[in-house]
Amino acid sequence: MNITIIGTGYVGLVTGVCFAELGHAVTCLDINQEKIDALKEGECVIFEENLEGLLKNNIANGRLSFTAEYESAIPKADLVFICVQTPSGEYGKANLSYLYAAVRACAQHLNGYTVLINKSTAPVGTVTAIKELLREIAPEKNCDVASNPEFLAEGVAINDFLEPDRVIVGVDTPRAESALREAYAPLISKGYPFLVTIPQSAELMKYASNSFLAMKLSFINEIADFCELVGADVEEVAYGMGLDKRIGTRYLKASIGFGGSCFGKDVRALVHRGEEEGYEFKMVKALIAVNTVRYLVVMNKLEKHLGRLKGKTIAVLGLAYKAGTDDVRDAQSLRIIFELLDHCARVRATDPEATEQFKKDFARADEVAYFDTALEAAQGADATLILTEWDEYRQLDLVKLKSAMTGALIVDGRNILNRKTSEAAGFTYEGIGR
Ligand code: NAD
Ligand code: UGA
């Protein structure tokens, strides 16, 4: 099939590359000309495991191309997937301006029967709104509108796309369903679940899934804080809980709180969408409240041992919101480093992939010193703070790390180190909930 993808960010690029890998002819379209120029050269514009190899292969075999022009990318498409950003707007409302701009830009170029599929995360009712918009601006066009929420997680995105737990399509015509079945046929034939619903259910499923996962995280973080009060170990508690198959061990890793471009914005958008209907999401609001003050756990641990942070030097290991990505959107590092600077602490930061992105995204980036390695960042530090669970931090030479520092405190915000080993290396160890 001829597939056009609008937006070549984390979702659009992975979707485009993977559909090409599945045998379709894919054109990826983005308004960012610089990105398109780089992608045409096979340069992967994001850090995502295994993406660059697939990108280069599919450009070479002619199944994948890139453009910034709607007029060439849209008319030939059987399916158009919209994968543009839907960031948090005022009061947490999803900002759909990029989405509607994409719909408007492609409407006039639709040619023959086309299915316009929204893959961006957008509140329940968006498919209906897109249909209304198209009726208004391009009533003569022959197209269906569908929802196909994306569930990939960064760092494992290719795997999530090619080996999905499920593919969800929200459609209201048999023709749109059969076009989407054809697009996903290689996955359906391998037995991956393909669930067809009405558009509203598909749209809500995405928000309900992200909110449920975020709720699990806030729940275990709340348990972690209580563990510290009563001398329990959250790692043991979570593992034991997770052995109950109804609960499951995943998404029970206590931490400094969840970050990333989606959980935060999506839970806020669900609460806002509820309010539009006069409905209150009490549990979702509670999980947001827990996560919002999560940074205080780190600050309290530092102050407990160092007292006032003014003039203290803190080595921060990890800026990405999680390992395996260079993405720092809504990362806890942004909040925590902001607090540290506000407390007049000196920050020496490092990350194997995300430093450049952090410098672009963090308003006070020039107040931070950056280093290539953990050992360099730790030079002269009063405390070392682990914010991202990169493997290289699990394997740190703790004796060397300790001797690089002037202080002895290590705050392990991801519970990736062993308390005994850390203490044997001379550290005062603070984990989360243990
Ligand atoms: P992103 O910011 O990385 O990428 C969006 C891309 O769209 C950018 O390259 C931008 O230039 C382009 N764009 C914006 N307006 C355009 C237009 N009118 N025409 C063409 N291109 C345009 O965003 P992302 O992380 O890929 O997220 C996209 C959507 O997918 C969001 O709704 C997000 O919630 C959802 N989502 C993201 C993830 C994830 O892991 N990042 C996972 C599942 C779902
Ligand atoms: C998340 C979901 O997992 C995807 O299914 C979804 O498609 C995506 O959001 C989205 O809608 O954008 P992602 O944000 O890439 O994916 O990353 P996750 O691996 O889910 O991690 C989110 C945050 O939770 C990270 O900060 C991570 O460190 C934290 N986390 C995760 C924990 O603190 N503990 C855990 O056990 C798991």
GROMACS .gro file of C-alpha atoms in nm, residues 8 26 38 48 60 65-66 74 92 115 140 151 161 174 200 217 234 255 278 282 312 319 334 358 368 382 392 401:
model
   28
    8THR     CA    1   0.864   1.239   1.161
   26VAL     CA    2   0.611   0.486   0.268
   38ALA     CA    3   1.900   1.475   0.736
   48GLU     CA    4   1.637   0.497   1.922
   60ALA     CA    5   1.822   0.182   0.003
   65SER     CA    6   1.132   0.835   0.123
   66PHE     CA    7   1.111   1.177   0.286
   74ILE     CA    8  -0.069   1.318  -0.003
   92GLY     CA    9  -0.368   2.061   3.079
  115VAL     CA   10  -0.819   0.685   0.503
  140GLU     CA   11  -1.595   1.685  -0.202
  151PHE     CA   12   0.146   0.238   2.241
  161PHE     CA   13   0.581  -0.160   1.681
  174PRO     CA   14  -1.597  -0.135   0.690
  200GLN     CA   15  -1.430   0.690   2.076
  217LEU     CA   16   0.400   0.418   3.917
  234VAL     CA   17   1.012  -0.144   4.824
  255SER     CA   18   1.179   0.600   4.146
  278GLY     CA   19  -1.856   1.774   3.406
  282LYS     CA   20  -1.034   1.151   4.119
  312LYS     CA   21   2.745   2.237   4.765
  319LEU     CA   22   1.942   1.366   3.223
  334LEU     CA   23   1.472   1.933   3.458
  358PHE     CA   24   1.902   1.892   2.779
  368VAL     CA   25   2.519   2.370   3.469
  382ASP     CA   26   2.966   1.654   4.781
  392GLU     CA   27   2.683   0.222   3.258
  401LEU     CA   28   3.375   0.732   4.195
   0.00000   0.00000   0.00000
